[in-house]
Amino acid sequence: MNKYFDEAYNNLNKAQKEAVDTIDGPVMVVAGPGTGKTQVLALRIAYILIKTDIGANGILCLTFTNSGVQAMRERLKKYIGNEALEIKISTFHSFAQTLVEKYFELLDLELMPKLLDEQASVLLFDDILHNNDWEYLRPRNNPSQYFNDLKSLISLLKREHISSYDFGEMVKKEIVNIENDENNISSRGESKGHLKKEAQTKIESLKRSKETVTFFALYEQQKKDRGYMDYDDMLSYALEIIQLSDDVRYTLQEENQYVLIDEHQDSSGIQNEFLKAIWGDIDRPNIFVVGDDRQLIYGFGGASISYFEEFKHVFGKAHLITLVENYRSTQTILDTADALLQSSLASGALKSNTKDIHDIMLYPCEYERDEILLAGKLFKDKMISGVLAEECALLVPKNKNVRSAVRILRDMGLPVQTKNNTSFFDLSETQIFKTLLNVIANPYDAVSIGELLFAPTSGIAPLEAHAFIHSIKIRNLSLVDLTSYTNTKNIKENLFSETNPIRMLGKNIESWINISTTTDLYTLIQTIGRDYFIDKAKDHESLISRVEIIRTYLHLALSHIEKYPHSTLLEFIAYIDRLKSYNHHIPLAIIGGSKGINVMTLHSSKGLEFEVVHIAHMNESTLMNGKHRGFILPESIENLVESKDELTAKRELYVALTRAKRFCSLSYAVESLTGAPLVVAHIISDLQDTHITSKMIQDSINIITSDNPKAYVESNQQEKSIGLFELTQIISKEYTDKNVSVTLLNNFFECPWKWYFSSFLQLPTPKTESLILGTIVHAGIENILKNKINPTAEIIENIIITSLDHELIREKLLRARLDKNAKIILNNWIKNYYPHINKNYTTERSVSYYDKSLSHLKMYGKIDLTENLEEGIMVTDFKTGNSKTKGMIEKRDDDGRLSPLLRQLAMYSYLLTGQKVISSRLLFLEEDPKDKNATYTTNITDEEIDLLMRDISEYDEAMSSGSWVNRKCNFKTYGQDPDCPYCKRAKIYQQTL
């Protein structure tokens, strides 16, 4: 050993020294945060070499991350020199992979399986979802809805060593238990003697879970057929090898006389089975584990505190040691952490080794954005006093909070670390470049061409794009329209085509199409990236950003080419689309980016430390709200899955608090952006006054505005550009040319920019599977009603085929799904509704109406079905997709407006002014006719007509005055991207033109 070892060993406190010296038999160390567990592990290894005749290669140290491996090896080199290179320091997965590589033939495998990386795993899951018929797992309105849940569930099952068959049996048993439970049987009303609605819902979800059994089996088989293994297979295979071969087990026991395991609280079931399979038959093996039950925050990875606790006896009675002396944080921070959460395995309060005293502050803020402004100002003040930006950390509950926080801090002019927190798909220019690739691959892609016209990188003034769209047939938009466009108002552009940006874009795309026929995918992306993106950058920041995006595209292209050497551009685009649809995180290929403030989730901060920590968004609803899962699981498995209970939230906050060395503060918002009141998380309010100093909102305001009264708005202020002003003038003259339909109004009240792009410009939009199915079903019903025919199976088949051809559906599996679902819906309608339609009816009735008070506007609608009864007219609108409850349909928004569905029925009655509409219906065609939500029937009242007219008048005033550009967006996301796509596109109008 050397002087560094002697010095470090002599500086150990009593408990640490005990952990280092006790080298024989099972030893369990409960190590609080900052108590020097890495130091103990390294010195213990060195001490084993001193006290025994075991060579360095007889010691095995298992940890959970590659960074942990590297840190341990560097520390050991300091104490034992180059001998550290002989110590087996490895992650669990790497150690298991080594065993599989050496002994894979024991598994009846002819070749060593290749590791299925994350991107290949995404595509394999996608293939199985896409190429098989699923009743539940691939909903047509959102095919990727259950993708991440599937991946998590299968990974959990494999880590817990549960086969697809066993999982299926568990689900069946759970369904039987629900059906036989008397508490689930209704005892009153129409449903008496039948299962209660909640029980039916749970069974339906379990059936979805049951379908994962088939998916799981297909995944395992296809993985095997393709010669792959995933990360979970490594441990499963390694465990199987040990269980199959006594020789392998004896060899491992002989080769690894001393075993050390870091962060043992994070071990999963299979990792613990792995340890027991090797050393379980040895009397008191020399196994040393270190962990902290209060830092178990990876329950979603299969970890359970029971695995850590059972170490006390599983290898014989373990020697228990507790480390409580902290070398990182102030006593204030440690006292707060102890008050928040007590260890279930050890007693004793954390004790600080530093004399610093700084209060922990809790700041209320008006909104979530204000919290980040506050944090930025606190960091700025500390940086002025000498703290490095890299020693500051902003911790937030969720990844979406990370992305928004990074943007706000950068708006404040603060340096922010970009590594690992910037996702490739989060950047608007990533999508712009992919849109360009779409057009190069298909010059008739009207949707992509429409998006490209308004992309700021295309160099086309928004008003020029506006004029161009008005001059052509937008629904047939193609590259030819771009290359042949002439602005008739500008004679100079007629003479010099290079001054016409629309034609120039078209000509450039033509040239890239020509290049694509003679060059490989990688070179094509290089060329387009240089010509369209990089060479047109206006400043250094823009240049670096675009280089990083193209660099990431090139990395993805290389990865794709390695797997599919003869891949086409279309196939590469489909590959990118799949990764994006499943919300697959692809880190941006950053140039530098390691300097600046750290922004990360509470989870990601584990194992790190910073001088200054601010923990934001500590509201009850945010902190306590766990991830929604798509599957209800049997109780036996549900217990293995992390649930966001109070203990889990406390562990997250405990980890976050103990990252801070000296300064720690927290914040929460008192109001959501929609005006809903918010409160601080109760686990924090319990600490107020005793351990945390509460501030007032005015204190937060004073800090944010202390050196700049405009701090709240400065970064978001936009000067009203000439382009935006001119647009409002154009719209005020042209909006009356557009028919006022209910779709137009619904778009307007959802987002004014959605109205502009979708209703006014009518840019083509991508058709989802749900929309296509709705179109086919409506066409089928119209055909049957118009021709007044008795629809045979052959007639229905021909109707659907004609519609599929008209919609240009070529893909076999998609055609098959649409054909199957359309038949089910149409046959349901034919059986349950068609025979009861009044003989005097009109289908697809187009109706126009001019209101005297709004005579400059033409009201228009197309009504699916009107039936002329003796007492008046009954109006019916057919709906595919999920039904809506009466309460949802009749609920009004915060401004007292009708819901979109009720507005639609009100519009029909309004259009039929002068005629007696006695009944208005919404018919949900996919719902069981016996279900109460299958049909919604109402009688539109004068009050509802008045509300509709108020909406039309409000729309009219906004258009004529130009105030529509300042209206609030009410876009609601049901997917991954929280930002309104229409508002993002509209940002180009806020740029000076």
Short mmCIF file of N, CA, C and O in Angstrom, two decimals, residues 442-512:
data_model
loop_
_atom_site.label_atom_id
_atom_site.label_comp_id
_atom_site.label_asym_id
_atom_site.label_seq_id
_atom_site.Cartn_x
_atom_site.Cartn_y
_atom_site.Cartn_z
N ASN A 442 -40.93 11.94 -51.27
CA ASN A 442 -42.23 11.92 -51.94
C ASN A 442 -42.65 13.34 -52.29
O ASN A 442 -43.21 14.06 -51.47
N PRO A 443 -42.36 13.80 -53.52
CA PRO A 443 -42.66 15.19 -53.91
C PRO A 443 -44.15 15.50 -54.00
O PRO A 443 -44.52 16.63 -54.29
N TYR A 444 -45.01 14.49 -53.75
CA TYR A 444 -46.46 14.72 -53.75
C TYR A 444 -47.02 14.72 -52.33
O TYR A 444 -48.24 14.67 -52.13
N ASP A 445 -46.14 14.81 -51.34
CA ASP A 445 -46.56 14.83 -49.94
C ASP A 445 -47.05 16.23 -49.60
O ASP A 445 -46.28 17.11 -49.18
N ALA A 446 -48.36 16.46 -49.78
CA ALA A 446 -48.94 17.79 -49.60
C ALA A 446 -48.81 18.28 -48.16
O ALA A 446 -48.60 19.47 -47.92
N VAL A 447 -48.94 17.37 -47.21
CA VAL A 447 -48.85 17.76 -45.79
C VAL A 447 -47.46 18.34 -45.50
O VAL A 447 -47.32 19.42 -44.90
N SER A 448 -46.43 17.64 -45.92
CA SER A 448 -45.06 18.09 -45.63
C SER A 448 -44.70 19.36 -46.39
O SER A 448 -44.02 20.24 -45.87
N ILE A 449 -45.15 19.47 -47.63
CA ILE A 449 -44.87 20.69 -48.40
C ILE A 449 -45.53 21.90 -47.73
O ILE A 449 -44.93 22.98 -47.61
N GLY A 450 -46.76 21.71 -47.24
CA GLY A 450 -47.46 22.78 -46.54
C GLY A 450 -46.70 23.22 -45.29
O GLY A 450 -46.58 24.41 -45.01
N GLU A 451 -46.16 22.25 -44.53
CA GLU A 451 -45.38 22.59 -43.34
C GLU A 451 -44.08 23.30 -43.71
O GLU A 451 -43.65 24.24 -43.03
N LEU A 452 -43.47 22.87 -44.80
CA LEU A 452 -42.18 23.42 -45.21
C LEU A 452 -42.31 24.89 -45.63
O LEU A 452 -41.39 25.69 -45.43
N LEU A 453 -43.46 25.25 -46.19
CA LEU A 453 -43.67 26.63 -46.63
C LEU A 453 -43.59 27.61 -45.46
O LEU A 453 -43.20 28.77 -45.64
N PHE A 454 -43.96 27.14 -44.26
CA PHE A 454 -43.96 28.02 -43.10
C PHE A 454 -42.77 27.76 -42.17
O PHE A 454 -42.73 28.27 -41.06
N ALA A 455 -41.83 26.95 -42.63
CA ALA A 455 -40.63 26.72 -41.82
C ALA A 455 -39.68 27.90 -41.97
O ALA A 455 -39.36 28.30 -43.09
N PRO A 456 -39.22 28.49 -40.85
CA PRO A 456 -38.34 29.67 -40.95
C PRO A 456 -37.06 29.38 -41.72
O PRO A 456 -36.49 30.28 -42.33
N THR A 457 -36.60 28.14 -41.72
CA THR A 457 -35.37 27.78 -42.43
C THR A 457 -35.54 27.79 -43.95
O THR A 457 -34.55 27.75 -44.67
N SER A 458 -36.78 27.85 -44.44
CA SER A 458 -37.00 27.84 -45.89
C SER A 458 -36.83 29.22 -46.51
O SER A 458 -36.79 29.36 -47.73
N GLY A 459 -36.76 30.27 -45.68
CA GLY A 459 -36.52 31.62 -46.20
C GLY A 459 -37.70 32.23 -46.89
O GLY A 459 -37.55 33.16 -47.70
N ILE A 460 -38.90 31.73 -46.63
CA ILE A 460 -40.11 32.25 -47.27
C ILE A 460 -40.87 33.12 -46.27
O ILE A 460 -41.19 32.67 -45.17
N ALA A 461 -41.14 34.36 -46.65
CA ALA A 461 -41.91 35.24 -45.78
C ALA A 461 -43.30 34.65 -45.59
O ALA A 461 -43.92 34.16 -46.55
N PRO A 462 -43.82 34.64 -44.36
CA PRO A 462 -45.13 34.04 -44.12
C PRO A 462 -46.23 34.59 -45.02
O PRO A 462 -47.10 33.85 -45.47
N LEU A 463 -46.19 35.89 -45.29
CA LEU A 463 -47.23 36.47 -46.14
C LEU A 463 -47.09 35.99 -47.59
O LEU A 463 -48.08 35.88 -48.31
N GLU A 464 -45.85 35.69 -48.00
CA GLU A 464 -45.63 35.13 -49.34
C GLU A 464 -46.22 33.72 -49.40
O GLU A 464 -46.85 33.34 -50.39
N ALA A 465 -46.01 32.93 -48.32
CA ALA A 465 -46.59 31.59 -48.27
C ALA A 465 -48.12 31.68 -48.29
O ALA A 465 -48.80 30.90 -48.96
N HIS A 466 -48.64 32.67 -47.55
CA HIS A 466 -50.09 32.91 -47.50
C HIS A 466 -50.63 33.18 -48.92
O HIS A 466 -51.62 32.57 -49.34
N ALA A 467 -49.97 34.07 -49.63
CA ALA A 467 -50.42 34.43 -50.99
C ALA A 467 -50.33 33.23 -51.94
O ALA A 467 -51.21 33.00 -52.78
N PHE A 468 -49.25 32.45 -51.80
CA PHE A 468 -49.05 31.29 -52.66
C PHE A 468 -50.18 30.27 -52.46
O PHE A 468 -50.75 29.76 -53.44
N ILE A 469 -50.52 29.99 -51.21
CA ILE A 469 -51.56 29.00 -50.93
C ILE A 469 -52.90 29.44 -51.51
O ILE A 469 -53.67 28.62 -52.00
N HIS A 470 -53.16 30.74 -51.49
CA HIS A 470 -54.41 31.24 -52.05
C HIS A 470 -54.45 31.17 -53.57
O HIS A 470 -55.51 31.27 -54.17
N SER A 471 -53.30 30.98 -54.19
CA SER A 471 -53.25 30.99 -55.66
C SER A 471 -53.33 29.60 -56.27
O SER A 471 -53.37 29.47 -57.49
N ILE A 472 -53.36 28.54 -55.44
CA ILE A 472 -53.33 27.18 -55.97
C ILE A 472 -54.46 26.35 -55.37
O ILE A 472 -55.16 26.78 -54.46
N LYS A 473 -54.61 25.13 -55.91
CA LYS A 473 -55.53 24.16 -55.33
C LYS A 473 -54.78 23.42 -54.23
O LYS A 473 -54.01 22.50 -54.50
N ILE A 474 -55.03 23.84 -53.01
CA ILE A 474 -54.20 23.41 -51.89
C ILE A 474 -54.26 21.91 -51.66
O ILE A 474 -53.28 21.28 -51.26
N ARG A 475 -55.40 21.28 -51.94
CA ARG A 475 -55.53 19.85 -51.64
C ARG A 475 -54.67 18.99 -52.57
O ARG A 475 -54.38 17.84 -52.26
N ASN A 476 -54.27 19.54 -53.71
CA ASN A 476 -53.43 18.79 -54.65
C ASN A 476 -52.00 19.34 -54.66
O ASN A 476 -51.26 19.19 -55.64
N LEU A 477 -51.60 20.00 -53.58
CA LEU A 477 -50.29 20.62 -53.49
C LEU A 477 -49.17 19.61 -53.75
O LEU A 477 -49.15 18.53 -53.16
N SER A 478 -48.23 19.96 -54.63
CA SER A 478 -47.09 19.09 -54.92
C SER A 478 -45.87 19.96 -55.22
O SER A 478 -45.95 21.19 -55.30
N LEU A 479 -44.75 19.31 -55.41
CA LEU A 479 -43.50 20.03 -55.71
C LEU A 479 -43.63 20.85 -56.98
O LEU A 479 -43.02 21.93 -57.11
N VAL A 480 -44.42 20.38 -57.95
CA VAL A 480 -44.60 21.10 -59.21
C VAL A 480 -45.15 22.50 -58.96
O VAL A 480 -44.76 23.47 -59.63
N ASP A 481 -46.04 22.64 -57.97
CA ASP A 481 -46.59 23.95 -57.65
C ASP A 481 -45.51 24.92 -57.19
O ASP A 481 -45.56 26.12 -57.47
N LEU A 482 -44.50 24.40 -56.48
CA LEU A 482 -43.41 25.24 -56.01
C LEU A 482 -42.52 25.66 -57.16
O LEU A 482 -42.18 26.85 -57.31
N THR A 483 -42.13 24.73 -57.99
CA THR A 483 -41.16 25.02 -59.06
C THR A 483 -41.75 25.90 -60.16
O THR A 483 -41.02 26.56 -60.89
N SER A 484 -43.09 25.91 -60.28
CA SER A 484 -43.72 26.70 -61.36
C SER A 484 -44.35 27.99 -60.85
O SER A 484 -44.98 28.72 -61.62
N TYR A 485 -44.18 28.29 -59.56
CA TYR A 485 -44.88 29.43 -58.98
C TYR A 485 -44.28 30.76 -59.43
O TYR A 485 -43.07 30.95 -59.45
N THR A 486 -45.18 31.69 -59.79
CA THR A 486 -44.79 33.06 -60.11
C THR A 486 -45.70 34.01 -59.36
O THR A 486 -46.92 33.88 -59.43
N ASN A 487 -45.11 34.93 -58.64
CA ASN A 487 -45.90 35.94 -57.94
C ASN A 487 -46.31 37.01 -58.93
O ASN A 487 -45.50 37.83 -59.36
N THR A 488 -47.56 36.99 -59.33
CA THR A 488 -48.05 37.91 -60.38
C THR A 488 -47.99 39.37 -59.95
O THR A 488 -48.05 40.26 -60.78
N LYS A 489 -47.83 39.61 -58.64
CA LYS A 489 -47.77 40.99 -58.17
C LYS A 489 -46.36 41.56 -58.24
O LYS A 489 -46.13 42.73 -57.98
N ASN A 490 -45.41 40.71 -58.55
CA ASN A 490 -44.02 41.16 -58.55
C ASN A 490 -43.37 40.83 -59.89
O ASN A 490 -42.96 39.70 -60.14
N ILE A 491 -43.31 41.80 -60.79
CA ILE A 491 -42.78 41.58 -62.13
C ILE A 491 -41.32 41.18 -62.09
O ILE A 491 -40.85 40.33 -62.85
N LYS A 492 -40.59 41.76 -61.14
CA LYS A 492 -39.15 41.44 -61.02
C LYS A 492 -38.95 39.96 -60.78
O LYS A 492 -38.05 39.34 -61.34
N GLU A 493 -39.83 39.37 -59.95
CA GLU A 493 -39.69 37.95 -59.68
C GLU A 493 -40.00 37.12 -60.91
O GLU A 493 -39.51 36.01 -61.06
N ASN A 494 -40.86 37.62 -61.79
CA ASN A 494 -41.13 36.90 -63.03
C ASN A 494 -39.89 36.83 -63.91
O ASN A 494 -39.65 35.85 -64.61
N LEU A 495 -39.06 37.88 -63.85
CA LEU A 495 -37.88 37.95 -64.71
C LEU A 495 -36.70 37.21 -64.09
O LEU A 495 -35.89 36.63 -64.81
N PHE A 496 -36.62 37.23 -62.77
CA PHE A 496 -35.46 36.61 -62.09
C PHE A 496 -35.98 35.58 -61.09
O PHE A 496 -36.33 35.92 -59.96
N SER A 497 -35.99 34.31 -61.49
CA SER A 497 -36.58 33.26 -60.66
C SER A 497 -35.82 33.07 -59.36
O SER A 497 -36.38 32.63 -58.37
N GLU A 498 -34.52 33.45 -59.37
CA GLU A 498 -33.75 33.23 -58.15
C GLU A 498 -34.17 34.15 -57.02
O GLU A 498 -33.76 33.96 -55.88
N THR A 499 -34.99 35.18 -57.31
CA THR A 499 -35.49 36.05 -56.25
C THR A 499 -36.79 35.54 -55.66
O THR A 499 -37.29 36.11 -54.70
N ASN A 500 -37.36 34.51 -56.25
CA ASN A 500 -38.61 33.94 -55.77
C ASN A 500 -38.30 32.80 -54.81
O ASN A 500 -37.90 31.72 -55.25
N PRO A 501 -38.45 33.00 -53.49
CA PRO A 501 -38.01 31.98 -52.52
C PRO A 501 -38.80 30.68 -52.62
O PRO A 501 -38.26 29.62 -52.33
N ILE A 502 -40.06 30.75 -53.04
CA ILE A 502 -40.85 29.53 -53.16
C ILE A 502 -40.34 28.67 -54.30
O ILE A 502 -40.13 27.46 -54.17
N ARG A 503 -40.10 29.33 -55.46
CA ARG A 503 -39.57 28.58 -56.60
C ARG A 503 -38.16 28.08 -56.31
O ARG A 503 -37.78 26.96 -56.66
N MET A 504 -37.38 28.92 -55.61
CA MET A 504 -36.01 28.49 -55.26
C MET A 504 -36.03 27.25 -54.37
O MET A 504 -35.23 26.32 -54.56
N LEU A 505 -36.94 27.22 -53.40
CA LEU A 505 -37.06 26.04 -52.54
C LEU A 505 -37.41 24.82 -53.38
O LEU A 505 -36.81 23.74 -53.22
N GLY A 506 -38.35 24.99 -54.30
CA GLY A 506 -38.73 23.87 -55.16
C GLY A 506 -37.58 23.37 -56.00
O GLY A 506 -37.37 22.15 -56.13
N LYS A 507 -36.80 24.29 -56.58
CA LYS A 507 -35.66 23.90 -57.42
C LYS A 507 -34.58 23.20 -56.59
O LYS A 507 -33.96 22.23 -57.05
N ASN A 508 -34.36 23.69 -55.37
CA ASN A 508 -33.38 23.03 -54.49
C ASN A 508 -33.82 21.60 -54.17
O ASN A 508 -33.01 20.66 -54.19
N ILE A 509 -35.11 21.44 -53.87
CA ILE A 509 -35.61 20.09 -53.57
C ILE A 509 -35.45 19.19 -54.79
O ILE A 509 -35.08 18.01 -54.67
N GLU A 510 -35.70 19.73 -55.97
CA GLU A 510 -35.50 18.95 -57.21
C GLU A 510 -34.06 18.45 -57.31
O GLU A 510 -33.81 17.30 -57.65
N SER A 511 -33.12 19.34 -57.01
CA SER A 511 -31.71 18.95 -57.11
C SER A 511 -31.36 17.89 -56.06
O SER A 511 -30.60 16.95 -56.34
N TRP A 512 -31.93 18.00 -54.86
CA TRP A 512 -31.66 16.99 -53.83
C TRP A 512 -32.30 15.65 -54.20
O TRP A 512 -31.75 14.59 -53.88
#
